[in-house]
PDB file of C-alpha atoms in Angstrom:
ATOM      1  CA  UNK A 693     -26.674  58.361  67.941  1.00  0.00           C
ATOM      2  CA  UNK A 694     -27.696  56.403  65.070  1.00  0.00           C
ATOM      3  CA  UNK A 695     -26.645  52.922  65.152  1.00  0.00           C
ATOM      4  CA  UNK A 696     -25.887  51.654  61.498  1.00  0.00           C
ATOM      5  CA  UNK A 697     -25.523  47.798  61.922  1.00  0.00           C
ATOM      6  CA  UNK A 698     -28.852  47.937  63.746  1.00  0.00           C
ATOM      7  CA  UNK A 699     -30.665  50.039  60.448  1.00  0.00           C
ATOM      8  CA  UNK A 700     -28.863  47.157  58.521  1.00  0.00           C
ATOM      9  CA  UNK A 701     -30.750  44.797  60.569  1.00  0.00           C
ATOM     10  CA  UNK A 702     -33.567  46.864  60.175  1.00  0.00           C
ATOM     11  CA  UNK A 703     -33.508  46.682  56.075  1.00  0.00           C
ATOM     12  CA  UNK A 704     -31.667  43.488  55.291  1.00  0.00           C
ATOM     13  CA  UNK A 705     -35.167  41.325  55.194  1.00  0.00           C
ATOM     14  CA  UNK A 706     -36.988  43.862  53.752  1.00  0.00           C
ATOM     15  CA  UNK A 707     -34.278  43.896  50.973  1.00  0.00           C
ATOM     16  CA  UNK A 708     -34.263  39.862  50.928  1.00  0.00           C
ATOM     17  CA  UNK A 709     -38.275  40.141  50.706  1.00  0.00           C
ATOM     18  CA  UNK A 710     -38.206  42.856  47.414  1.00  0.00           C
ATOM     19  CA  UNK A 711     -34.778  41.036  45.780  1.00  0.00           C
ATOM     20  CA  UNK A 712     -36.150  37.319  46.078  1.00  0.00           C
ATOM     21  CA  UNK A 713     -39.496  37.446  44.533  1.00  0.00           C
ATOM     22  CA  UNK A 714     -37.475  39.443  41.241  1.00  0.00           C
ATOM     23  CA  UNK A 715     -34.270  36.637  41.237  1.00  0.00           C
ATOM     24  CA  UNK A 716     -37.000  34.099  40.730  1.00  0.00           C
ATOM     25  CA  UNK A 717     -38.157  35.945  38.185  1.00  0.00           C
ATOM     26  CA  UNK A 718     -34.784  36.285  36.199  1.00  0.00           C
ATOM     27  CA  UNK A 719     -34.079  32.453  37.099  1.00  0.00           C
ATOM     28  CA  UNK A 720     -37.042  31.250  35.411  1.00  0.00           C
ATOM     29  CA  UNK A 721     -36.301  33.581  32.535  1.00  0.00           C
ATOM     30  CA  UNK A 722     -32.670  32.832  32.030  1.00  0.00           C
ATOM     31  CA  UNK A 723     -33.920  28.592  32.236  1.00  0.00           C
ATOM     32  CA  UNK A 724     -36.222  29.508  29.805  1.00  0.00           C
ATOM     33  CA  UNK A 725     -34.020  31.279  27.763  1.00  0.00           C
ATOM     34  CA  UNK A 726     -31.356  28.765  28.005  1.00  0.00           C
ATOM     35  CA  UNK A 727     -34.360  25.332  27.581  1.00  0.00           C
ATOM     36  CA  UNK A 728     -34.223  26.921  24.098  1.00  0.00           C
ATOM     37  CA  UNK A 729     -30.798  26.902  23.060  1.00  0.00           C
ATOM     38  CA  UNK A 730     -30.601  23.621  22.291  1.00  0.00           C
ATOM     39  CA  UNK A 731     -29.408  21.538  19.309  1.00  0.00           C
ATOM     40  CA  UNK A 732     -32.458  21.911  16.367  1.00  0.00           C
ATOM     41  CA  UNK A 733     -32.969  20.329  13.393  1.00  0.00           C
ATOM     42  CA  UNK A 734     -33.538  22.230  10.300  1.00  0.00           C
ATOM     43  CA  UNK A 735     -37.454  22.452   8.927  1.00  0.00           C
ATOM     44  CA  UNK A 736     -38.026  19.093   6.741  1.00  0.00           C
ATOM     45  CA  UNK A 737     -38.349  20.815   3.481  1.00  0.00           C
ATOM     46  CA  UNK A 738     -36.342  23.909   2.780  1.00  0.00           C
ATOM     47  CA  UNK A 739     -34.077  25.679  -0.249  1.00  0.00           C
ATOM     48  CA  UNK A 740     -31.187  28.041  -0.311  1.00  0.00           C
ATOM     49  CA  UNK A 741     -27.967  29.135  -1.702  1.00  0.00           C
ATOM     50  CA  UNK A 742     -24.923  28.787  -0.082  1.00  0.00           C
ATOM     51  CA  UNK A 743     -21.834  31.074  -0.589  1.00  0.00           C
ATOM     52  CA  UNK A 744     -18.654  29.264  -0.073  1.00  0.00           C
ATOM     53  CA  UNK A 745     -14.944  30.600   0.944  1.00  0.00           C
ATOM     54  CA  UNK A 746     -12.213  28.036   1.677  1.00  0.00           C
ATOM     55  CA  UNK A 747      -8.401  27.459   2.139  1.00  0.00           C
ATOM     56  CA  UNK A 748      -6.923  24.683   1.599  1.00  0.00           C
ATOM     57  CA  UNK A 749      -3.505  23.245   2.142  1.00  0.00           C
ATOM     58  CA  UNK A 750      -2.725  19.939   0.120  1.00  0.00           C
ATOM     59  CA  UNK A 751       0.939  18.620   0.136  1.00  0.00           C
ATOM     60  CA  UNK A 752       2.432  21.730   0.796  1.00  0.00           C
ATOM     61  CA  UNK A 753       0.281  23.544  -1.760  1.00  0.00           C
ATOM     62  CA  UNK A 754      -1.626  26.554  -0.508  1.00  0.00           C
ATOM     63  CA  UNK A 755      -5.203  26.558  -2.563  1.00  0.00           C
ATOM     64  CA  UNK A 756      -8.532  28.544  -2.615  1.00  0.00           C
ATOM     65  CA  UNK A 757     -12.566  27.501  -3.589  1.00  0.00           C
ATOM     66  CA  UNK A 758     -15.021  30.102  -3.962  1.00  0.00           C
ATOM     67  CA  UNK A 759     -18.712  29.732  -5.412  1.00  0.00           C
ATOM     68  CA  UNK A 760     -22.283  28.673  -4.684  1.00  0.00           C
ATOM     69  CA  UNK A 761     -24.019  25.399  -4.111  1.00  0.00           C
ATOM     70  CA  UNK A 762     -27.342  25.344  -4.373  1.00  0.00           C
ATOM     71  CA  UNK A 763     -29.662  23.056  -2.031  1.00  0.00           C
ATOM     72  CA  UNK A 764     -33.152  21.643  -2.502  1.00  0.00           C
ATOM     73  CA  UNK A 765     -34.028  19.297   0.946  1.00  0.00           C
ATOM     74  CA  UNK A 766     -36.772  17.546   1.700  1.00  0.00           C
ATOM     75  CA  UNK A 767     -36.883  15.123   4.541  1.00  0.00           C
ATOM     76  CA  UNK A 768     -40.406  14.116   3.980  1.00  0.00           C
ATOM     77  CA  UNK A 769     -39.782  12.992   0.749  1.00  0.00           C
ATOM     78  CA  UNK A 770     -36.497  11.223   1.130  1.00  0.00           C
ATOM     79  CA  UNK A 771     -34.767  13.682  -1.877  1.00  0.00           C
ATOM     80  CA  UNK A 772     -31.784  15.743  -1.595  1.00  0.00           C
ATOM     81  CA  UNK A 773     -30.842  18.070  -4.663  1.00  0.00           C
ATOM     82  CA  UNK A 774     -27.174  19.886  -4.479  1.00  0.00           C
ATOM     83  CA  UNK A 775     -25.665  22.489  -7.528  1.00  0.00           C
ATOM     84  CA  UNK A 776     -22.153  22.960  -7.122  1.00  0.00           C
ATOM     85  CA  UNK A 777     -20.403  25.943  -8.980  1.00  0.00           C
ATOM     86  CA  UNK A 778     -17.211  26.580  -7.443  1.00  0.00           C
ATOM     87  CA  UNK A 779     -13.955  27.607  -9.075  1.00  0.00           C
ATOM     88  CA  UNK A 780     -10.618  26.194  -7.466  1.00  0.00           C
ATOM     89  CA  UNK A 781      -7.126  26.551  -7.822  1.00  0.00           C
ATOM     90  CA  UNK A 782      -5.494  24.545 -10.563  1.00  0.00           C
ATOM     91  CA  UNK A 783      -8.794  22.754 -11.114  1.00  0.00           C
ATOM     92  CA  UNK A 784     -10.777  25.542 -12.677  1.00  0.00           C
ATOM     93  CA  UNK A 785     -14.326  25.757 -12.346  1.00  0.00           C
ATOM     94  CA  UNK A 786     -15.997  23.401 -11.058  1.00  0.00           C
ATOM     95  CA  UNK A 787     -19.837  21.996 -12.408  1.00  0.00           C
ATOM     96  CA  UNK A 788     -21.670  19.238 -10.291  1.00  0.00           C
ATOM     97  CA  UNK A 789     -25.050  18.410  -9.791  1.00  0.00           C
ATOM     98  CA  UNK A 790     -26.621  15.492  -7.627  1.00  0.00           C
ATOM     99  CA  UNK A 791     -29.835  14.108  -6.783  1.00  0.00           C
ATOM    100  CA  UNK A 792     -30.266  11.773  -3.977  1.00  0.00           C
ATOM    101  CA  UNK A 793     -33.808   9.582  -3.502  1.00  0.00           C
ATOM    102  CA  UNK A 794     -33.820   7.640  -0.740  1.00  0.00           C
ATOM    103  CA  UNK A 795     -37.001   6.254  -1.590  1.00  0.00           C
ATOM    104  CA  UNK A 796     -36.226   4.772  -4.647  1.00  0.00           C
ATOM    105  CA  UNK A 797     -32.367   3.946  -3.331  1.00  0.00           C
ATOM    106  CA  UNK A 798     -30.496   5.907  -5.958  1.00  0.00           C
ATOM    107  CA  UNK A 799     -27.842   8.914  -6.319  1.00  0.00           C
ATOM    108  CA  UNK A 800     -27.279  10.531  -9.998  1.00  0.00           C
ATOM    109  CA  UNK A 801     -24.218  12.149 -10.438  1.00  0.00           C
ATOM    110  CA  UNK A 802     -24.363  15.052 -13.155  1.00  0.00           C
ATOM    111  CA  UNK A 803     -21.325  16.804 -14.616  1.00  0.00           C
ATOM    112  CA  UNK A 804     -21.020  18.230 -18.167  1.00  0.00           C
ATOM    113  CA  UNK A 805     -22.856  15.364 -20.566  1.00  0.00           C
ATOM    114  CA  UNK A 806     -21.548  12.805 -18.221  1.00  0.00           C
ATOM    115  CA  UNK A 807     -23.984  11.295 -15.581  1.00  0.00           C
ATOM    116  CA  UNK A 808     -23.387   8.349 -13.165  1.00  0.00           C
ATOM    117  CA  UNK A 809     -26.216   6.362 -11.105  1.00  0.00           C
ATOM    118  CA  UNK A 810     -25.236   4.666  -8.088  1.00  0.00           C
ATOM    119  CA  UNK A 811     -26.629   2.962  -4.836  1.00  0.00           C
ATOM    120  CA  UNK A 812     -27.554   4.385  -1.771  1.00  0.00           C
ATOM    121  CA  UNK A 813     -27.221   2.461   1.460  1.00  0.00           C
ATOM    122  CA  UNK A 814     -29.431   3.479   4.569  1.00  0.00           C
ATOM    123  CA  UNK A 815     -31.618   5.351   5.136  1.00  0.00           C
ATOM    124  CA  UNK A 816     -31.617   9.627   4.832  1.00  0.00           C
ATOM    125  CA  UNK A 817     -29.714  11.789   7.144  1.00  0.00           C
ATOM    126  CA  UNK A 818     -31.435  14.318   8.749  1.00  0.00           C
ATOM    127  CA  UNK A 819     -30.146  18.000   8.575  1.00  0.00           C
ATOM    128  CA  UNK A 820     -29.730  18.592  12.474  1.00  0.00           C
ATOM    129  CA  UNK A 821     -27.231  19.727  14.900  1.00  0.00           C
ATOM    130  CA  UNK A 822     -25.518  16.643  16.409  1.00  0.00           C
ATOM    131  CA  UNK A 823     -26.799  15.886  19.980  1.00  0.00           C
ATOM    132  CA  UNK A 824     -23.162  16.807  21.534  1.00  0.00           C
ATOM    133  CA  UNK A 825     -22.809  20.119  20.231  1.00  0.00           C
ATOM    134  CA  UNK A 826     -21.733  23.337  22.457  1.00  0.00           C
ATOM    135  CA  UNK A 827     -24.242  26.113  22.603  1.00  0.00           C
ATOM    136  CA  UNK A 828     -21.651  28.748  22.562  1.00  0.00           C
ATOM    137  CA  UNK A 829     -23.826  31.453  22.990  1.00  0.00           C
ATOM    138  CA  UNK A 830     -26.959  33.970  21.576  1.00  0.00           C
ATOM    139  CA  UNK A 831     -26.570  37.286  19.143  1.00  0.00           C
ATOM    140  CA  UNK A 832     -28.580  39.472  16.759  1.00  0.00           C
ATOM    141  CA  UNK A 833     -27.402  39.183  13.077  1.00  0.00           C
ATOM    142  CA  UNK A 834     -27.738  42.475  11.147  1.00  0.00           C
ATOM    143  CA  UNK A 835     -27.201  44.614  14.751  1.00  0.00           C
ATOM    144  CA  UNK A 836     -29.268  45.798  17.325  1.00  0.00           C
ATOM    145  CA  UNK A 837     -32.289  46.881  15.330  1.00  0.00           C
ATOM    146  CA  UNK A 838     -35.696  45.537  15.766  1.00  0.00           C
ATOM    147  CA  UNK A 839     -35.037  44.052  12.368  1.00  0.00           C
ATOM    148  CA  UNK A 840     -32.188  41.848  13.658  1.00  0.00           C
ATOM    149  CA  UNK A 841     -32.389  38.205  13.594  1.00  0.00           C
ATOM    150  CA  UNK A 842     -32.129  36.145  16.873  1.00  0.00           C
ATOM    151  CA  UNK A 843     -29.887  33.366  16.285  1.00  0.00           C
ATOM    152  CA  UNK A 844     -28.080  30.788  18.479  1.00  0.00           C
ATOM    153  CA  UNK A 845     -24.307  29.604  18.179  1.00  0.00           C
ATOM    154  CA  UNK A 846     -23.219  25.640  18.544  1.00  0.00           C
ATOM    155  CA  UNK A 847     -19.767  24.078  18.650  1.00  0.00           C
ATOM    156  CA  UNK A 848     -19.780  21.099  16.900  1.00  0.00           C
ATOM    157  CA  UNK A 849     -17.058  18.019  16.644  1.00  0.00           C
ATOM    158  CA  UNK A 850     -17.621  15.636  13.540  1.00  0.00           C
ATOM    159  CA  UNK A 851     -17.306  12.050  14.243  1.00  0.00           C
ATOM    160  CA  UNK A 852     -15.276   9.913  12.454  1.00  0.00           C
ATOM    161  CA  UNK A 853     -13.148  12.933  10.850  1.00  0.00           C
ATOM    162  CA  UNK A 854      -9.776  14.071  12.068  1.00  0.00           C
ATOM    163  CA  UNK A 855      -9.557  16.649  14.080  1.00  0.00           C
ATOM    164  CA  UNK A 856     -12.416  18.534  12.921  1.00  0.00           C
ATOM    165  CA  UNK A 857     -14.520  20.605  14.507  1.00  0.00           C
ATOM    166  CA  UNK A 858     -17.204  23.692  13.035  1.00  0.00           C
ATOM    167  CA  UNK A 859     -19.300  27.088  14.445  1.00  0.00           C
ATOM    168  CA  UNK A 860     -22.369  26.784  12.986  1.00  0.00           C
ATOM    169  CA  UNK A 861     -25.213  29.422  13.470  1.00  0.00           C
ATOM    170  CA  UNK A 862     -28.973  29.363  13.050  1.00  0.00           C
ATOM    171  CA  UNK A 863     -32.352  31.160  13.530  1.00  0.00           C
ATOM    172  CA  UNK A 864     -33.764  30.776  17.494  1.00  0.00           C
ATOM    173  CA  UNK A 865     -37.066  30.850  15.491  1.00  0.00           C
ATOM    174  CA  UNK A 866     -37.527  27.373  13.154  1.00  0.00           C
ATOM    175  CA  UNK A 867     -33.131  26.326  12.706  1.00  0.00           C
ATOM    176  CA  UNK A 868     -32.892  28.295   9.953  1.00  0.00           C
ATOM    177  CA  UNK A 869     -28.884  27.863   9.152  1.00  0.00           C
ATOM    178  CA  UNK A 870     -27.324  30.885   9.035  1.00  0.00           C
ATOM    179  CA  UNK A 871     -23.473  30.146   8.717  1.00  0.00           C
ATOM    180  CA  UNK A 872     -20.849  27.994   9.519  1.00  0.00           C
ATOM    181  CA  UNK A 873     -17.138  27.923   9.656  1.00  0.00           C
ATOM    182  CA  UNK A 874     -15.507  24.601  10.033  1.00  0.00           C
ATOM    183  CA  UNK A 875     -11.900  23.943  10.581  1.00  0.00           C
ATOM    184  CA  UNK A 876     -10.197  20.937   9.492  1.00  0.00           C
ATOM    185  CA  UNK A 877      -6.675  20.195  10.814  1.00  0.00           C
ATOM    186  CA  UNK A 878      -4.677  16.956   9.430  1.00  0.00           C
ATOM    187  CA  UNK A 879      -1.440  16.378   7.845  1.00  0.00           C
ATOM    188  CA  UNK A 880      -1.953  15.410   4.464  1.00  0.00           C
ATOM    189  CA  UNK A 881      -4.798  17.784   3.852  1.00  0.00           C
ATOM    190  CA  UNK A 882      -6.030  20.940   6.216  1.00  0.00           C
ATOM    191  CA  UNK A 883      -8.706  23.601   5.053  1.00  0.00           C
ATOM    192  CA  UNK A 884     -10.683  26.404   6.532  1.00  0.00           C
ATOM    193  CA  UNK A 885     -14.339  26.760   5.132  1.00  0.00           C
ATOM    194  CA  UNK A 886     -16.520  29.403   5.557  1.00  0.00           C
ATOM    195  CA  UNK A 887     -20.263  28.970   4.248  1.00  0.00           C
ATOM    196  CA  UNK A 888     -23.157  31.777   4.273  1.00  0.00           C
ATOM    197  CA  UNK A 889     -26.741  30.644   3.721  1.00  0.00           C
ATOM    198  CA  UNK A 890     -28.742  32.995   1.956  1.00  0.00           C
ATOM    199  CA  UNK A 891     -31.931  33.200   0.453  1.00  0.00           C
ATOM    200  CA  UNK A 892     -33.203  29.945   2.530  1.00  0.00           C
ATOM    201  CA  UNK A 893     -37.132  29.554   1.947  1.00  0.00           C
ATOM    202  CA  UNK A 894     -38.835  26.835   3.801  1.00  0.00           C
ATOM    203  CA  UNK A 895     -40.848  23.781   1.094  1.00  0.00           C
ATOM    204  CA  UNK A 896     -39.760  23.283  -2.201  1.00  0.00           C
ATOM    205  CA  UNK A 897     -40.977  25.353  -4.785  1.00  0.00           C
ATOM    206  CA  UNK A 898     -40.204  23.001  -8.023  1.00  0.00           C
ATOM    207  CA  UNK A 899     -40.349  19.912  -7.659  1.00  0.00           C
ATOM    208  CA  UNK A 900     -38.407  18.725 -10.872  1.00  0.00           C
ATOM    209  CA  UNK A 901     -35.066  19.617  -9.317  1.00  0.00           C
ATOM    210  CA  UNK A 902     -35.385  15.714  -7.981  1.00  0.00           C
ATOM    211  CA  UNK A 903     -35.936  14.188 -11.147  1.00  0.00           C
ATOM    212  CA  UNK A 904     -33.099  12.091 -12.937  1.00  0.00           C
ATOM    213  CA  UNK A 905     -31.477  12.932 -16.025  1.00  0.00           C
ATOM    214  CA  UNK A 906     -33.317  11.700 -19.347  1.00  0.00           C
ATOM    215  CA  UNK A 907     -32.058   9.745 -21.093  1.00  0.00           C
ATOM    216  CA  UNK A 908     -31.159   7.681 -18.237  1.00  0.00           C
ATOM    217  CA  UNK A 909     -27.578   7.401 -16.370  1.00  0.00           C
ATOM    218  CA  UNK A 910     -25.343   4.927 -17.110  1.00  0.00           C
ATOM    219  CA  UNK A 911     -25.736   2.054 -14.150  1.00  0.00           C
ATOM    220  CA  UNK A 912     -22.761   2.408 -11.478  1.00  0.00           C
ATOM    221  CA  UNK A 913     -24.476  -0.488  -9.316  1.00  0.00           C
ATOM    222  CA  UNK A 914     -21.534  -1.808  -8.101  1.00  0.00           C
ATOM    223  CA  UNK A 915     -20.439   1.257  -6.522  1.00  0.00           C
ATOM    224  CA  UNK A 916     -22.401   1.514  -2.896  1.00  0.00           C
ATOM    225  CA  UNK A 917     -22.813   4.988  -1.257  1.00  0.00           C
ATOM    226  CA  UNK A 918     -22.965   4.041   2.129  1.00  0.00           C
ATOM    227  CA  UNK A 919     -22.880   8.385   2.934  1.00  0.00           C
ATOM    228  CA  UNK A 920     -23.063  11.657   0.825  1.00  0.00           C
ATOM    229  CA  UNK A 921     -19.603  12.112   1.424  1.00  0.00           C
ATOM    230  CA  UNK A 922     -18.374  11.196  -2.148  1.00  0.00           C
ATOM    231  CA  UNK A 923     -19.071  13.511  -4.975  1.00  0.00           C
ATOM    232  CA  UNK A 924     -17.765  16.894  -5.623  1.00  0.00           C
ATOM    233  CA  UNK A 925     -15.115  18.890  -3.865  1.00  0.00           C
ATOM    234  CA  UNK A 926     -14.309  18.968   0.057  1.00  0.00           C
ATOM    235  CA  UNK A 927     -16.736  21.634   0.307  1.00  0.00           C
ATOM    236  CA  UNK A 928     -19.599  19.653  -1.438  1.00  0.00           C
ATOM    237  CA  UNK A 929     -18.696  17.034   1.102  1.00  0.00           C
ATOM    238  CA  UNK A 930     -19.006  19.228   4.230  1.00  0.00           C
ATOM    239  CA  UNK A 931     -21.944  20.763   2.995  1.00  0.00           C
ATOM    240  CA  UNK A 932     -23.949  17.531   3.112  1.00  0.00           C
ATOM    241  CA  UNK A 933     -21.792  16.707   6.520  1.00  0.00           C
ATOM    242  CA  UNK A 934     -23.062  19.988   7.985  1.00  0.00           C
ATOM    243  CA  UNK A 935     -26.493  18.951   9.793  1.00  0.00           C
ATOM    244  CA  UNK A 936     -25.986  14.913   9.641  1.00  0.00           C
ATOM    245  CA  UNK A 937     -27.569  13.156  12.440  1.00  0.00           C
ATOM    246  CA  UNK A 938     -29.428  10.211  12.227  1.00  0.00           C
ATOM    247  CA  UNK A 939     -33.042   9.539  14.190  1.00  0.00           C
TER     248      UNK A 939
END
């Protein structure tokens, strides 16, 4: 009669010696795989558009902002240039342009024919994923098509701000961002964001979008910006809040 434990005997290290040499395989793979999903910085010199969505609740007072901001970074050169049109409830639209240069120590403030210059203190933040954040997980944006894009999720907790805490999502290949969503839950003043990235190029194709206003802004010098966490609306605040980390 045919014994089965023995023909388990038989097999079981010639199944251990096909199965090992394979799970050592998909170990180093998934280590691999997993070496790479951590938190990036962005490349030093990129541009893009960013679509904006958020809710807002102020007082009581349920509110929406919807538009574009336009970015121009580059890390190398110390510069940061942001376009804000947005259009918010009972505010209207909304026009804002600033220029950061952390070289020379100075922030210009553009809105209509009205243009502020103020002091920056410290040096430039660096668009990057803070240290702490959650890798959440992998996915293909734009399906399962060789033409998808392989991006990485992080879960990120802002420090220093109440109870707030983001998804933000970008390219496995050079931190492209992608999107984000950030949540912000206090009291006085909760909102919901949602922010799409689009048309991101890496370098900056004109340079001019750093250059001050002429004729010059009027002299703010007593007003110190110690973060670019003042101008515009709570959107144009999280936007330059989004990759902050200093090295």
């Amino acid at each position: 009669s045919l014994n089965l434990s023995d023909n388990n005997r038989y097999f079981q290290p010639i199944i251990s010696r096909s199965i090992m040499p394979v799970l050592a395989v998909l170990l180093a793979a998934l280590l691999g795989l997993c070496a790479g999903q951590k938190p990036c910085c962005t490349p030093d010199q990129w541009e893009g558009t960013i679509q904006e969505l958020q809710g807002f609740l102020v007082d009581d007072k349920l509110g929406l902002v919807d538009g574009t901001v336009k970015v121009s970074y580059d890390y190398t050169k110390k510069k940061i240039a942001l376009t804000e049109n947005l259009n918010e409830t009972g505010t209207g639209m909304i026009k804002l342009t600033v220029i950061q240069d952390y070289d020379k120590g100075f922030q210009y403030a553009i809105q209509d024919s009205q243009c502020r210059k103020t002091v920056l203190m410290g040096p430039m933040k660096r668009f990057c994923l803070p240290d702490n954040s959650t890798h959440l997980g992998s996915f293909t944006y734009g399906g399962m098509t060789s033409g998808g894009l392989e991006c990485d999720s992080f879960m990120e907790t802002f420090a220093g701000v109440n109870n707030t805490y983001s998804i933000t999502d970008v390219t496995r290949d050079g931190c492209i961002p992608v999107s984000k969503v950030e949540v912000n839950l206090m009291r006085e003043h909760s909102t919901i964001t949602s922010e799409l990235f689009t048309d991101v190029t890496t370098g900056i194709k004109d340079p001019s979008v750093f250059t001050p206003p002429v004729p010059p802004c009027s002299n703010s010098d007593k007003v110190k910006v110690e973060d670019a966490t003042e101008p515009g609306s709570d959107f144009f605040k999280s936007v330059l809040r989004s990759f902050e980390q200093f090295v």
